[in-house]
Structures are given as C-alpha cells and as structure tokens.
PDB file of C-alpha atoms in Angstrom:
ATOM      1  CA  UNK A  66      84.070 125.197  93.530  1.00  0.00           C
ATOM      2  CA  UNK A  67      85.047 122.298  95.449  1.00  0.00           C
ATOM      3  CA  UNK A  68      87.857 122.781  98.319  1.00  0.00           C
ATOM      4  CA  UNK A  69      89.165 125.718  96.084  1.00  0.00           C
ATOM      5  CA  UNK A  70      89.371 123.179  92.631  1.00  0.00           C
ATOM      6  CA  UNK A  71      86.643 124.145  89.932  1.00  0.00           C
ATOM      7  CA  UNK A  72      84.312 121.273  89.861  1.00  0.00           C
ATOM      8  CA  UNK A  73      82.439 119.585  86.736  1.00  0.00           C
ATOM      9  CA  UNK A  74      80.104 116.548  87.235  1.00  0.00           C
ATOM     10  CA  UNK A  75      80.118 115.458  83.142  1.00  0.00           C
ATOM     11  CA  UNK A  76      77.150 112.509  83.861  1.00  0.00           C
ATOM     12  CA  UNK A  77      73.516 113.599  85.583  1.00  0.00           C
ATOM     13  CA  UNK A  78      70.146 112.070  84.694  1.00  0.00           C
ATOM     14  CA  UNK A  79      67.748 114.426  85.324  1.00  0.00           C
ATOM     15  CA  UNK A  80      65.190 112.871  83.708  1.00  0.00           C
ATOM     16  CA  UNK A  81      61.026 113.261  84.995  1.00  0.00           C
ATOM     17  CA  UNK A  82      60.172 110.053  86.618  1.00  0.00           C
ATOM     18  CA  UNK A  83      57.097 109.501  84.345  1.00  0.00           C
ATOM     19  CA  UNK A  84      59.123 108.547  81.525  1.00  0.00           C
ATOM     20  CA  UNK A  85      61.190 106.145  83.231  1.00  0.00           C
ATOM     21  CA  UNK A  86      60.866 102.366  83.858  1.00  0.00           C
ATOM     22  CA  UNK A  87      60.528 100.979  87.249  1.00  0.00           C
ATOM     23  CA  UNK A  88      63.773  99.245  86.830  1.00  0.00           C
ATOM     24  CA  UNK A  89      65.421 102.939  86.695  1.00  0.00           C
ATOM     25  CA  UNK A  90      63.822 103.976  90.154  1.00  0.00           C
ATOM     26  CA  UNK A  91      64.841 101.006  91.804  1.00  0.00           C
ATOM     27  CA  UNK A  92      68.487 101.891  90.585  1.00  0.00           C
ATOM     28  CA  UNK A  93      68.624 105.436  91.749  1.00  0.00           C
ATOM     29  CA  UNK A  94      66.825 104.038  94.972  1.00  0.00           C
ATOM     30  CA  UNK A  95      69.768 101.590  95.716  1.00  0.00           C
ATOM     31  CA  UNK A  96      72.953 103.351  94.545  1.00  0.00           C
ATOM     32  CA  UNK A  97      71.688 106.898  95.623  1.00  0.00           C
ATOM     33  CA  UNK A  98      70.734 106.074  99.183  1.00  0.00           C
ATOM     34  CA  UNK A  99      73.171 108.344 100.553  1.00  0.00           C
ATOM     35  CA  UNK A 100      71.368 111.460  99.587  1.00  0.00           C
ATOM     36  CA  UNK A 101      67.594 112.424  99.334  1.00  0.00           C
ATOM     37  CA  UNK A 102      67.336 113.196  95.757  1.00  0.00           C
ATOM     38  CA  UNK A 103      63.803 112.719  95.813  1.00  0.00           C
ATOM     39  CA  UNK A 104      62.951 115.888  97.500  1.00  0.00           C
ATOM     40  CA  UNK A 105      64.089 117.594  94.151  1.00  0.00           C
ATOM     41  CA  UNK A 106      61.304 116.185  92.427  1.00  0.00           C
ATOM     42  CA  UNK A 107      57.683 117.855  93.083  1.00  0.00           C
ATOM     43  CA  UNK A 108      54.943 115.379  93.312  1.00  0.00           C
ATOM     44  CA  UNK A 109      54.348 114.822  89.652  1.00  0.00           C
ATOM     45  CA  UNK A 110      58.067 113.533  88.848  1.00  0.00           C
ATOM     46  CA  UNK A 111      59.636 116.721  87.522  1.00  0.00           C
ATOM     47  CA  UNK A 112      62.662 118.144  89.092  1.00  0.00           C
ATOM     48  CA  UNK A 113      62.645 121.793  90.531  1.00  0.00           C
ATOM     49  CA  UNK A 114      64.776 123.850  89.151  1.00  0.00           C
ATOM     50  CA  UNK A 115      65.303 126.178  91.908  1.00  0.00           C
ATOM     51  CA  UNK A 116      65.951 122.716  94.121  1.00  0.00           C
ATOM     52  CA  UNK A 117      67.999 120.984  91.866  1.00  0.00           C
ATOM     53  CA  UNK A 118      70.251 123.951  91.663  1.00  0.00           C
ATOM     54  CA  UNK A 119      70.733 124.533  95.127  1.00  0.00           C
ATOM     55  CA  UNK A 120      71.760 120.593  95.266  1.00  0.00           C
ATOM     56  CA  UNK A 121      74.257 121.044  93.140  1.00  0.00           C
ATOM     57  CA  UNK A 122      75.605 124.436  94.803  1.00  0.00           C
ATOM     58  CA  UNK A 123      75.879 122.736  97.856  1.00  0.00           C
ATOM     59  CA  UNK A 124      78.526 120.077  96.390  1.00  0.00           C
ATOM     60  CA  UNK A 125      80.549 122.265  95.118  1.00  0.00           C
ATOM     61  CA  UNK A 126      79.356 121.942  91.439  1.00  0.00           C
ATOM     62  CA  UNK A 127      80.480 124.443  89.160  1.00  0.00           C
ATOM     63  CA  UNK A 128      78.686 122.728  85.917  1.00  0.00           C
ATOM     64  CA  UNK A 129      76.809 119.698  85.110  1.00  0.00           C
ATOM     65  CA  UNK A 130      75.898 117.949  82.122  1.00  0.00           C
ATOM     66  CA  UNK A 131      72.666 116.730  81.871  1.00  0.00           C
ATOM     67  CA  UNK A 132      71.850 113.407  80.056  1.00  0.00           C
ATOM     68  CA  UNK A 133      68.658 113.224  78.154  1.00  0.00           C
ATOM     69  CA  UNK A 134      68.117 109.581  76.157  1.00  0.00           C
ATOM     70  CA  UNK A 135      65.811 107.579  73.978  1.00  0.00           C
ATOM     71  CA  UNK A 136      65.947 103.990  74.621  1.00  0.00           C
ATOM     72  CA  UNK A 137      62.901 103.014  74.800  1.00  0.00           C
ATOM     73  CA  UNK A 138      63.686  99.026  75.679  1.00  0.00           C
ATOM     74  CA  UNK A 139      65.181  99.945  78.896  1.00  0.00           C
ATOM     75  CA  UNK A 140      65.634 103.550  80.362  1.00  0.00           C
ATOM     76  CA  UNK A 141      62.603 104.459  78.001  1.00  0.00           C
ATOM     77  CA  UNK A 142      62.195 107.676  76.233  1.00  0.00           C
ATOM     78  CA  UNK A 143      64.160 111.081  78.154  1.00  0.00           C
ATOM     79  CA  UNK A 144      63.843 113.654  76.006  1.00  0.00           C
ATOM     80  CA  UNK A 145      66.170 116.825  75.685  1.00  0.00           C
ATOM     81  CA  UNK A 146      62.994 119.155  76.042  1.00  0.00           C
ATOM     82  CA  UNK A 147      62.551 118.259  79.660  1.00  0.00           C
ATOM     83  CA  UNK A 148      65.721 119.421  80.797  1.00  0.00           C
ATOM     84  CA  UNK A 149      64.749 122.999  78.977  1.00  0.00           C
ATOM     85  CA  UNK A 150      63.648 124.088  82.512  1.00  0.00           C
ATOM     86  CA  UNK A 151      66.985 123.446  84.061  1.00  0.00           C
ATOM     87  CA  UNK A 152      68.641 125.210  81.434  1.00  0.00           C
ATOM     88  CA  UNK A 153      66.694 128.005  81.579  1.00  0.00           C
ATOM     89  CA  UNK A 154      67.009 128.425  85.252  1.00  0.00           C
ATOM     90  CA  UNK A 155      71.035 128.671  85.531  1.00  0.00           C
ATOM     91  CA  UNK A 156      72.397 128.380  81.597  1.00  0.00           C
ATOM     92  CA  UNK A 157      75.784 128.556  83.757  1.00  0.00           C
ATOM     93  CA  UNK A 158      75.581 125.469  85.760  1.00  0.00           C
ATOM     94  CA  UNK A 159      73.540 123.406  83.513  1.00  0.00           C
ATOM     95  CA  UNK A 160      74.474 122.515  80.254  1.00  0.00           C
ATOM     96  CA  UNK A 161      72.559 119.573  78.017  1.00  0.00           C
ATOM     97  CA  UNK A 162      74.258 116.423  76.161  1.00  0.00           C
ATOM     98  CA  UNK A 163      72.800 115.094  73.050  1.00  0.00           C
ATOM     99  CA  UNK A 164      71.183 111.777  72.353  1.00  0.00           C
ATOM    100  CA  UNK A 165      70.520 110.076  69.751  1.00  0.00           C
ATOM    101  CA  UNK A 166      69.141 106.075  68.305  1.00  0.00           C
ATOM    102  CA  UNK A 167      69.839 105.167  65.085  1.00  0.00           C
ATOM    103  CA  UNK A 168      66.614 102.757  65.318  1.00  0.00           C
ATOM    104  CA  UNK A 169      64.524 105.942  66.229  1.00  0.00           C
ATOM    105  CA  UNK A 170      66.097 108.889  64.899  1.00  0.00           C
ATOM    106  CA  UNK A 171      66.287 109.478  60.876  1.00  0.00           C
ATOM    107  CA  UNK A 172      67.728 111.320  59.552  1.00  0.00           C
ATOM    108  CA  UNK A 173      70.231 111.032  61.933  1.00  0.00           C
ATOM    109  CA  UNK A 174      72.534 114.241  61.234  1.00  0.00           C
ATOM    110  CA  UNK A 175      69.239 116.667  61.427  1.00  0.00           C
ATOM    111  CA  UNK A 176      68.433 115.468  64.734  1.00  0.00           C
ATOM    112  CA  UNK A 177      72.165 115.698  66.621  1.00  0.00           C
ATOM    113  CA  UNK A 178      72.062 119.292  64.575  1.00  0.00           C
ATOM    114  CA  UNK A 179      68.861 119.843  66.252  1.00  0.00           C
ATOM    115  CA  UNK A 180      69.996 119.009  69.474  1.00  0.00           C
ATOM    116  CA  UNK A 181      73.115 120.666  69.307  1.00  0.00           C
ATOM    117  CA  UNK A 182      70.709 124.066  68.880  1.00  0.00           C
ATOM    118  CA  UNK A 183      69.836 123.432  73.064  1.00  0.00           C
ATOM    119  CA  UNK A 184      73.498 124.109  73.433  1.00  0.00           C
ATOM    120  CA  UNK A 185      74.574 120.408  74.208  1.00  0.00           C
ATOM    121  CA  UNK A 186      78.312 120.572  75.118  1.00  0.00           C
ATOM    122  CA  UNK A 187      78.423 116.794  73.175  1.00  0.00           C
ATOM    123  CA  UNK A 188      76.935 113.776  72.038  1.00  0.00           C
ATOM    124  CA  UNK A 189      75.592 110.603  74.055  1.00  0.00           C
ATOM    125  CA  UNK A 190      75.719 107.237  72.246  1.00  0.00           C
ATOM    126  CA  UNK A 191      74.028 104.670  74.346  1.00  0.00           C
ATOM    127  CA  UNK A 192      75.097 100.832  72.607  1.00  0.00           C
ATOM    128  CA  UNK A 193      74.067  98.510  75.363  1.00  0.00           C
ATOM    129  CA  UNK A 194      70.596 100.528  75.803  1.00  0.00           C
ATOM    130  CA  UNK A 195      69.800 101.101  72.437  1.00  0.00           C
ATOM    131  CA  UNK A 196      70.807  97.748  70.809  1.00  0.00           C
ATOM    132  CA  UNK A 197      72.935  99.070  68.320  1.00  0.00           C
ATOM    133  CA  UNK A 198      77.098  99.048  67.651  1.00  0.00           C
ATOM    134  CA  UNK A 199      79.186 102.457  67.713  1.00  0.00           C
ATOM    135  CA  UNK A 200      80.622 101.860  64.374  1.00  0.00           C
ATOM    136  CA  UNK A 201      77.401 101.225  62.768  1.00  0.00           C
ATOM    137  CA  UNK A 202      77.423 103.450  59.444  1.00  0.00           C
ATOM    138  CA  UNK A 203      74.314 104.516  60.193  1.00  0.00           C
ATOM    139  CA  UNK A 204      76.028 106.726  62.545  1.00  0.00           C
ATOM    140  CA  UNK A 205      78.184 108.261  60.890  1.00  0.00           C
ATOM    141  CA  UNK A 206      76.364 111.239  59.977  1.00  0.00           C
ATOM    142  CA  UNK A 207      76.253 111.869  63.757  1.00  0.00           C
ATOM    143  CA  UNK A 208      79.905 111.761  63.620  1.00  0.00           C
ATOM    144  CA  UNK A 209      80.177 114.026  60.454  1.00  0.00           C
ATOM    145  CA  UNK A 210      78.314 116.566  62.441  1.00  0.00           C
ATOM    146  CA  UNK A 211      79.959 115.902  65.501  1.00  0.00           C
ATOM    147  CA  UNK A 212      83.482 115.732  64.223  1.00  0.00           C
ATOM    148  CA  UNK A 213      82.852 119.441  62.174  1.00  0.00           C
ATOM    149  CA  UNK A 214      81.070 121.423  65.389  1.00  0.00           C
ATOM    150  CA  UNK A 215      83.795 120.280  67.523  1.00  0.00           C
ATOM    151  CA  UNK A 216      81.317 118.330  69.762  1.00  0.00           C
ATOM    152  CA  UNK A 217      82.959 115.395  71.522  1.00  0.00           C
ATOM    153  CA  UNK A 218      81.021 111.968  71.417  1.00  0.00           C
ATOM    154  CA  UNK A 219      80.738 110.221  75.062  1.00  0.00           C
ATOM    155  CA  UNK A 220      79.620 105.986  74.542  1.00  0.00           C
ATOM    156  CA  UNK A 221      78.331 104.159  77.242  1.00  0.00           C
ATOM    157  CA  UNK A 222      81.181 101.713  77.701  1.00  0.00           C
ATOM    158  CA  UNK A 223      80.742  98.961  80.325  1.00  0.00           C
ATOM    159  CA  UNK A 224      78.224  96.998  81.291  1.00  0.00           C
ATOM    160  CA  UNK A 225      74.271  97.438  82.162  1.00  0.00           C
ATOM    161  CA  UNK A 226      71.780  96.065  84.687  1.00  0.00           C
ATOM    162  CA  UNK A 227      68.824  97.332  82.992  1.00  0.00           C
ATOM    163  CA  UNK A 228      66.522  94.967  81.526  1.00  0.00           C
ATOM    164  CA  UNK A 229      66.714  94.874  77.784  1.00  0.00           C
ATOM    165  CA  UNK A 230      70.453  96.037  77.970  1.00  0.00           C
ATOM    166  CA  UNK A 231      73.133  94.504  75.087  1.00  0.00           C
ATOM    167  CA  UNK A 232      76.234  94.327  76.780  1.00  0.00           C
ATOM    168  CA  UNK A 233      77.873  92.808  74.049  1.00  0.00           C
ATOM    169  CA  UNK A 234      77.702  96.669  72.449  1.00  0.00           C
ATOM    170  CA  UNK A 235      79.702  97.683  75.442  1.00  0.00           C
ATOM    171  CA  UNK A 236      82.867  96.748  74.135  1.00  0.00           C
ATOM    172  CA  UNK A 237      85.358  99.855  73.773  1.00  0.00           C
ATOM    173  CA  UNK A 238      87.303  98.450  70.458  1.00  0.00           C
ATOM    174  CA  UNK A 239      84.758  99.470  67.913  1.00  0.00           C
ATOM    175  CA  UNK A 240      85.887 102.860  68.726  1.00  0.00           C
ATOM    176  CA  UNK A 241      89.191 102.793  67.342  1.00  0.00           C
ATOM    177  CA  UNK A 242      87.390 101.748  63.772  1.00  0.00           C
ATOM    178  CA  UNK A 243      85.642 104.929  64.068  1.00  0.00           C
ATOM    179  CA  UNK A 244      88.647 107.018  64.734  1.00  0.00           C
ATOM    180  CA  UNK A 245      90.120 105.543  61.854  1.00  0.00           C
ATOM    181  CA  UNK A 246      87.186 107.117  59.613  1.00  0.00           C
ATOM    182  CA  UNK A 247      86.955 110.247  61.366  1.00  0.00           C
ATOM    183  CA  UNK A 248      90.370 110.709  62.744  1.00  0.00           C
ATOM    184  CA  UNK A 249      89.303 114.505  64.315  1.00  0.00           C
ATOM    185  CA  UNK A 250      86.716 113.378  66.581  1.00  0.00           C
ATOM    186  CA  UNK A 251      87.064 113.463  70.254  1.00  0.00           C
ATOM    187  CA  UNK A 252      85.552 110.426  72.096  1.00  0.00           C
ATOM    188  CA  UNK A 253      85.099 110.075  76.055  1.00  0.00           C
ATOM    189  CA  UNK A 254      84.263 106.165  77.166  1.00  0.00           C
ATOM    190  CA  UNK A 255      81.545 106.275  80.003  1.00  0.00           C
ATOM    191  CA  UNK A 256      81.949 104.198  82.732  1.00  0.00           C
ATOM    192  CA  UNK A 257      85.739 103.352  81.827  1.00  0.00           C
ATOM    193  CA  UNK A 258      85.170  99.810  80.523  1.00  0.00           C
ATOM    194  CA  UNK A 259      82.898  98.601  83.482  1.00  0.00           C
ATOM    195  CA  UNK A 260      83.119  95.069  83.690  1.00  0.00           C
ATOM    196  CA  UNK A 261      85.135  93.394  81.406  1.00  0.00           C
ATOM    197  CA  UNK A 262      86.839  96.351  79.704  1.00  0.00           C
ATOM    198  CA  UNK A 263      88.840  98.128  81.523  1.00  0.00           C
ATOM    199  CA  UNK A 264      92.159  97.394  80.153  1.00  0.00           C
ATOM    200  CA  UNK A 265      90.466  98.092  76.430  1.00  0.00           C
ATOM    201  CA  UNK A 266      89.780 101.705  77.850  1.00  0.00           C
ATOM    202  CA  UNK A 267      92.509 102.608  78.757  1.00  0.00           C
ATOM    203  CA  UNK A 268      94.911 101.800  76.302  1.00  0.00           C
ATOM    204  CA  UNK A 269      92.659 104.071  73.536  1.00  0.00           C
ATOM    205  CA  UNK A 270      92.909 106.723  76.342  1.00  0.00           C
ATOM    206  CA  UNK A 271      96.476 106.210  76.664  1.00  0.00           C
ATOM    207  CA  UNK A 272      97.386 105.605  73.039  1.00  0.00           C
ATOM    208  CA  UNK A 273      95.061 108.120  70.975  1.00  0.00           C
ATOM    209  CA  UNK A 274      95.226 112.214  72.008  1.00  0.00           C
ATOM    210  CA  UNK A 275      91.249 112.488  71.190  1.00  0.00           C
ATOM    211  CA  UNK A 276      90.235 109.629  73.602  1.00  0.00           C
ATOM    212  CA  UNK A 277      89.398 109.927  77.163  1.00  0.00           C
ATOM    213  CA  UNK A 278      88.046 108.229  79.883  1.00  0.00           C
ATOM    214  CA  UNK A 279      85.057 109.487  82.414  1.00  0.00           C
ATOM    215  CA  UNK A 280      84.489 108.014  85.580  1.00  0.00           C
ATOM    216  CA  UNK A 281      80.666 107.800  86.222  1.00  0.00           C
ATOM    217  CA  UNK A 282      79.299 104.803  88.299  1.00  0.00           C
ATOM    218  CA  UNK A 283      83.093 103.508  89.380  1.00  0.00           C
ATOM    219  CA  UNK A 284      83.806 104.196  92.728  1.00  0.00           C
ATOM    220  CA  UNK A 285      86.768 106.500  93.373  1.00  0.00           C
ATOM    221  CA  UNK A 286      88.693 104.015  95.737  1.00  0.00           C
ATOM    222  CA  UNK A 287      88.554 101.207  93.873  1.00  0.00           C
ATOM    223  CA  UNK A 288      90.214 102.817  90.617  1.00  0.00           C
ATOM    224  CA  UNK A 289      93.992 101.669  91.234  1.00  0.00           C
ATOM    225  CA  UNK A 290      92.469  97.813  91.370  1.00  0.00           C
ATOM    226  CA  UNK A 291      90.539  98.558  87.856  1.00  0.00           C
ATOM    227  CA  UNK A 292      93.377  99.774  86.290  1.00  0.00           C
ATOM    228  CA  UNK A 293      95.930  98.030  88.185  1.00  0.00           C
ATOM    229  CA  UNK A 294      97.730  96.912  85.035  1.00  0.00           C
ATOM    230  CA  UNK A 295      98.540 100.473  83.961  1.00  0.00           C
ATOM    231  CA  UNK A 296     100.320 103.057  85.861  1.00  0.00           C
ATOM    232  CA  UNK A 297      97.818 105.135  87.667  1.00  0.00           C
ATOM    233  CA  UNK A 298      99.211 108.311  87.708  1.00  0.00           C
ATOM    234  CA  UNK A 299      99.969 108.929  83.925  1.00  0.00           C
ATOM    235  CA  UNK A 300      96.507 106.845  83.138  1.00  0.00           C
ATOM    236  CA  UNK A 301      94.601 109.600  85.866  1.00  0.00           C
ATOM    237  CA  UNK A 302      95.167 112.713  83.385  1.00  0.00           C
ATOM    238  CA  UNK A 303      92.856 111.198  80.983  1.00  0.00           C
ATOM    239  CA  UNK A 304      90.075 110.891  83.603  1.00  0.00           C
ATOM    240  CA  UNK A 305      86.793 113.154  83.381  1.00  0.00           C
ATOM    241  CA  UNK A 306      84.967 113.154  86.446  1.00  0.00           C
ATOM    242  CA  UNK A 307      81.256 112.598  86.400  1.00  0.00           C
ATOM    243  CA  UNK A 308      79.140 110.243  88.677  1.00  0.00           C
ATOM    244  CA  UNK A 309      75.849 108.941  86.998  1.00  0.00           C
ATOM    245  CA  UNK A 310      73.755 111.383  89.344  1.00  0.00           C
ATOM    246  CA  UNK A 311      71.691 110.192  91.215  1.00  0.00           C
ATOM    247  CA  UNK A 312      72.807 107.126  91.729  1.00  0.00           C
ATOM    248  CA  UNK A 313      75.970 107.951  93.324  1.00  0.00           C
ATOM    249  CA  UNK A 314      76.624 108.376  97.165  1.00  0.00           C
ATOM    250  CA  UNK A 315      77.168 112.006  96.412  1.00  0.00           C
ATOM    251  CA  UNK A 316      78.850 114.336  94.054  1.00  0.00           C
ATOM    252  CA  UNK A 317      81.171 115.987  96.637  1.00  0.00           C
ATOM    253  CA  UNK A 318      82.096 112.590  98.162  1.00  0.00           C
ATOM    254  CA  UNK A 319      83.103 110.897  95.011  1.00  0.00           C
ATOM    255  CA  UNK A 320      85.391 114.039  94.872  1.00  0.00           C
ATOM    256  CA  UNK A 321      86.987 114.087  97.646  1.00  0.00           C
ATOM    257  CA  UNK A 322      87.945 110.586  97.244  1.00  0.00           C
ATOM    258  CA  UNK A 323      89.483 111.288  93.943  1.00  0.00           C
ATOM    259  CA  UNK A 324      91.844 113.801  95.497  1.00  0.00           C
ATOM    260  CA  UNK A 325      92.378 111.314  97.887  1.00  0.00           C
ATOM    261  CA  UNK A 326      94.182 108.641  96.231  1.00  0.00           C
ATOM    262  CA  UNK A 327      97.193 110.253  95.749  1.00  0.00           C
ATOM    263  CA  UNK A 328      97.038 111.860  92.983  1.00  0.00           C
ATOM    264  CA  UNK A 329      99.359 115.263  92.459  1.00  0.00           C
ATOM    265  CA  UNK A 330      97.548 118.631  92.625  1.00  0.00           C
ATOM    266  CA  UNK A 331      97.832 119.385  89.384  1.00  0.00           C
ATOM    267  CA  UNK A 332      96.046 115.983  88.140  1.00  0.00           C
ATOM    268  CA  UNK A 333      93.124 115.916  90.659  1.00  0.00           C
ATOM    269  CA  UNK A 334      92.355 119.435  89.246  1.00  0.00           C
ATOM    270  CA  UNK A 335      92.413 118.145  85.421  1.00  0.00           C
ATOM    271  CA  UNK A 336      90.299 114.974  86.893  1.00  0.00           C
ATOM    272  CA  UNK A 337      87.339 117.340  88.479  1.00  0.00           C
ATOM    273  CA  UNK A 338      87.350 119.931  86.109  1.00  0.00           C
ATOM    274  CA  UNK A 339      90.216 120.889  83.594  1.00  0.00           C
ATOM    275  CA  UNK A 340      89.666 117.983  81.327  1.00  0.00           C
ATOM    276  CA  UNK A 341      86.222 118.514  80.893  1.00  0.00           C
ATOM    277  CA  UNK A 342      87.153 122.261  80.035  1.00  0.00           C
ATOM    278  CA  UNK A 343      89.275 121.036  77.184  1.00  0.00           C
ATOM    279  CA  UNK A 344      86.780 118.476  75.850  1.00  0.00           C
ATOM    280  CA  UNK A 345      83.075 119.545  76.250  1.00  0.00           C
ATOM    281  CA  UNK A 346      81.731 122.348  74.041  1.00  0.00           C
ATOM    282  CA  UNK A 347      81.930 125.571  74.869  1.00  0.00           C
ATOM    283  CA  UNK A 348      82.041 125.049  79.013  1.00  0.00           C
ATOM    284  CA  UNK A 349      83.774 127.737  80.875  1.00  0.00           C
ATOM    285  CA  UNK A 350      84.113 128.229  84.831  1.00  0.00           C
ATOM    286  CA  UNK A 351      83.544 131.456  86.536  1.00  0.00           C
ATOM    287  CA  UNK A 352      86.955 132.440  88.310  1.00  0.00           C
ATOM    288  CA  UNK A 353      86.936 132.496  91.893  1.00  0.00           C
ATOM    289  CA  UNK A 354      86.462 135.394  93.963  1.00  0.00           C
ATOM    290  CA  UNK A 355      88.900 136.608  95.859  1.00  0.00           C
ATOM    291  CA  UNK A 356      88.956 139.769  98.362  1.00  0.00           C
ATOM    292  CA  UNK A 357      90.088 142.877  97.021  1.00  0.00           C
ATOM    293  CA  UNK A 358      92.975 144.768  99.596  1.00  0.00           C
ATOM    294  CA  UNK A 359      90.059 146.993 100.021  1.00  0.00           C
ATOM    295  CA  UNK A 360      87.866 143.911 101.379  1.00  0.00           C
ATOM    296  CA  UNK A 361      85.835 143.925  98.707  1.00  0.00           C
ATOM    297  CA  UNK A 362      85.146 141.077  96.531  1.00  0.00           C
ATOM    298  CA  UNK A 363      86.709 141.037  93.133  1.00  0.00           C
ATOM    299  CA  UNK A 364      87.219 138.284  90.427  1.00  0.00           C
ATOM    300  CA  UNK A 365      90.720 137.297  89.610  1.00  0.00           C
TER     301      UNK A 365
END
C-alpha cells in the first residue's frame, strides 16, 4: 500500500545483467539515476530476492509484474526462468508476464501455454524489439490461447532507443485488426503511444471496453500535454500504472505524481491499482489491516 491506495507497478525488468546488451545498462543507468538499483544485484548480475523485495516494500508496492523477453537484436534474450527466484521468494508480490517472438518461438501456442504454467498474469508482445507486426497471423495462436485463458495481451506501443529497434511496428492501429478477429481479447498498449501515437492510443482505449492504456516510461506530469486533445479525466480511468523499473526515478514518486494531477479519488485508485485488478490474471491485493477495538490487528 501506497498512502492507504493498493499499489500495482504492471512493467519491471528484472532481468540478470549477463543477458543484456550494453545499450540496456546504459538505459537503466540514465533514466534510473534517482535510485540505487544496482545494490539489488549481487556481483554476478542476478537480483536478490530478499533485496529486491524489500525495494519494492519500501514503495509501497503491493504487486509487480515482471517482464521477461527474447529479442535477441536489441534487449537480447531474458528468459522467464530467471525470474523463477523472485517468484519463489514472495508468489504474492511477484507475479511473471509472458513473452513470446514469432521469429524464435514455434510453435507459438505451446510456448505462451508453457509460459502461462509460471503463472504469468498476461502476455508481452514486443513489435519494435522483435521486428515483427501485432497482427501478423503467425500470432494468432498466441491470441487463441490468450483470448480462451482470459490472459490479457500488453504490446509495446511507442517508440524505442535501443539499437536494432523497428519503430515502424510501434504503431497502435494494427490492434484494432486484431480485435476484429478475436473480439474477446483484452489488450493494454505499453507506453501509451510514445512518440507519435498518442492520440491512436487513446481513442482504442476510449472507444473499445477490452483496450487499455499503461503508463510505463511517460512521466506522470507531463500526461495532460500527451493527451491534451482528449479530456483527461474520462481518458485517466483507462490508465494502468506501471513504470519500466528500473529506469524510472522511482516507483513511489511516479505515484504520487499521478495522484497529483488532479485526478478524483476514486480514479487515482483505479490508475495505481484497480485497473490492473480487473485486467491481469488472477492478481488479488491483501486487504489492509486495520486495528481491532481490542488493539489488535485484524484484516477488514
């Protein structure tokens, strides 16, 4: 909990810095300045569990939603077996998302089904990294399996600074020819349209029930300008929070200033956590405790 609001952070790379590209430590480096995640790492690359959760205590972080990925032209290769650690060490706060390449992974259905069995909460489609388009048919046996497990599927949408990126895959319309093949899948754009796409983003989120809008890597103040063309307040309770960990200032910061823009009480809580409830698989927040007349503590 975060200032008494439940708190989910739906976008955390917690990937072991072996398997990453220089490119990806210089990122974190620059964007995560604010905060030493380094000292969660041991001196072979691999986060601690024991540190990592205590990080994410200490912002207020009821769940997150760890990103593996296999993009081996840019990010390189993150599988979802190294984040088995962190899942072992708190199943409550740490909960995996699915990746998958349609260049790498054939077929393609077995392997989100496999994934699925670490208890991923949804599916990660990565465009601009993996130089592919989100209506390509060879996807949509991801999206058959998706669509009847009741997993959501979140695409990177906006652009990348990664070497080897495709931003031209970034582009949020291809979506809505998806949704018109598999009209009961739920998808969440990453990012929002960063770059040139905002105003794509948010009129799927705005016209389409199963399409939502997640706010990693856009700072919290500088939302009204993105989306200046649409009215912020009715656009805001289709927002997911999530921050791109760890290259973010920090998770409780990026909070905060989402409940500080204005926002009504009742949206700021869907935008840290209720949405996310509703979407992701199977998530569920601990109530909080309160004291008991007897001063004792008791869940409500």
């Amino acid at each position: 909990m975060l200032d008494g609001r439940p708190l989910i952070d739906a976008h955390v790379h917690a990937a072991r810095l072996p398997t990453l590209p220089p490119a990806w430590r210089q990122w974190a480096e620059e964007f995560g300045s604010a905060h030493p995640w380094q000292d969660l790492y041991d001196a072979d690359g691999t986060l601690v569990p024991e540190r990592v959760d205590a990080y994410f205590e200490r912002e207020g972080v009821d769940i997150a939603l760890l990103l593996c990925e296999y993009s081996p032209k840019t990010t390189g290769m993150q599988p979802i077996e190294d984040l088995a650690p962190l899942l072992k060490h708190n199943p409550r706060r740490f909960r995996p998302i699915a990746n998958v390449n349609p260049h790498l992974h054939y077929p393609i259905g077995a392997e989100v089904e496999r994934q699925l069995g670490f208890g991923a909460a949804a599916l990660k489609l990565h465009p601009v990294h993996g130089g592919f388009g989100v209506a390509d048919p060879d996807l949509y046996p991801a999206y058959e399996v998706c669509r009847d497990a009741g997993v959501p599927v979140v695409v990177h949408c906006g652009t990348s600074s990664f070497p080897g990126s495709a931003n031209r895959h970034a582009d949020p319309a291809p979506v809505d020819d998806v949704l018109r093949l598999f009209p009961g899948l739920t998808f969440v754009l990453a990012h929002g349209g960063r770059g040139w796409w905002y105003d794509a983003a948010a009129f799927l989120a705005l016209s389409r029930d199963n399409v939502w809008i997640e706010l990693s890597g856009l700072p919290p103040r500088r939302l009204p300008e993105y989306y200046g063309r649409h009215d912020l307040r009715r656009l805001a309770r289709r927002f997911i929070f999530g921050t791109d960990w760890p290259g973010v200032p920090g998770v409780a910061r990026n909070a905060r200033a989402i409940a500080a823009l204005g926002l009504d009480e009742e949206t700021v809580s869907l935008v840290l956590g209720g949405n996310a409830l509703r979407v992701y698989k199977g998530l569920s927040v601990r109530p909080p405790v309160q004291p008991s007349p007897e001063g004792k503590d008791v869940s409500r």
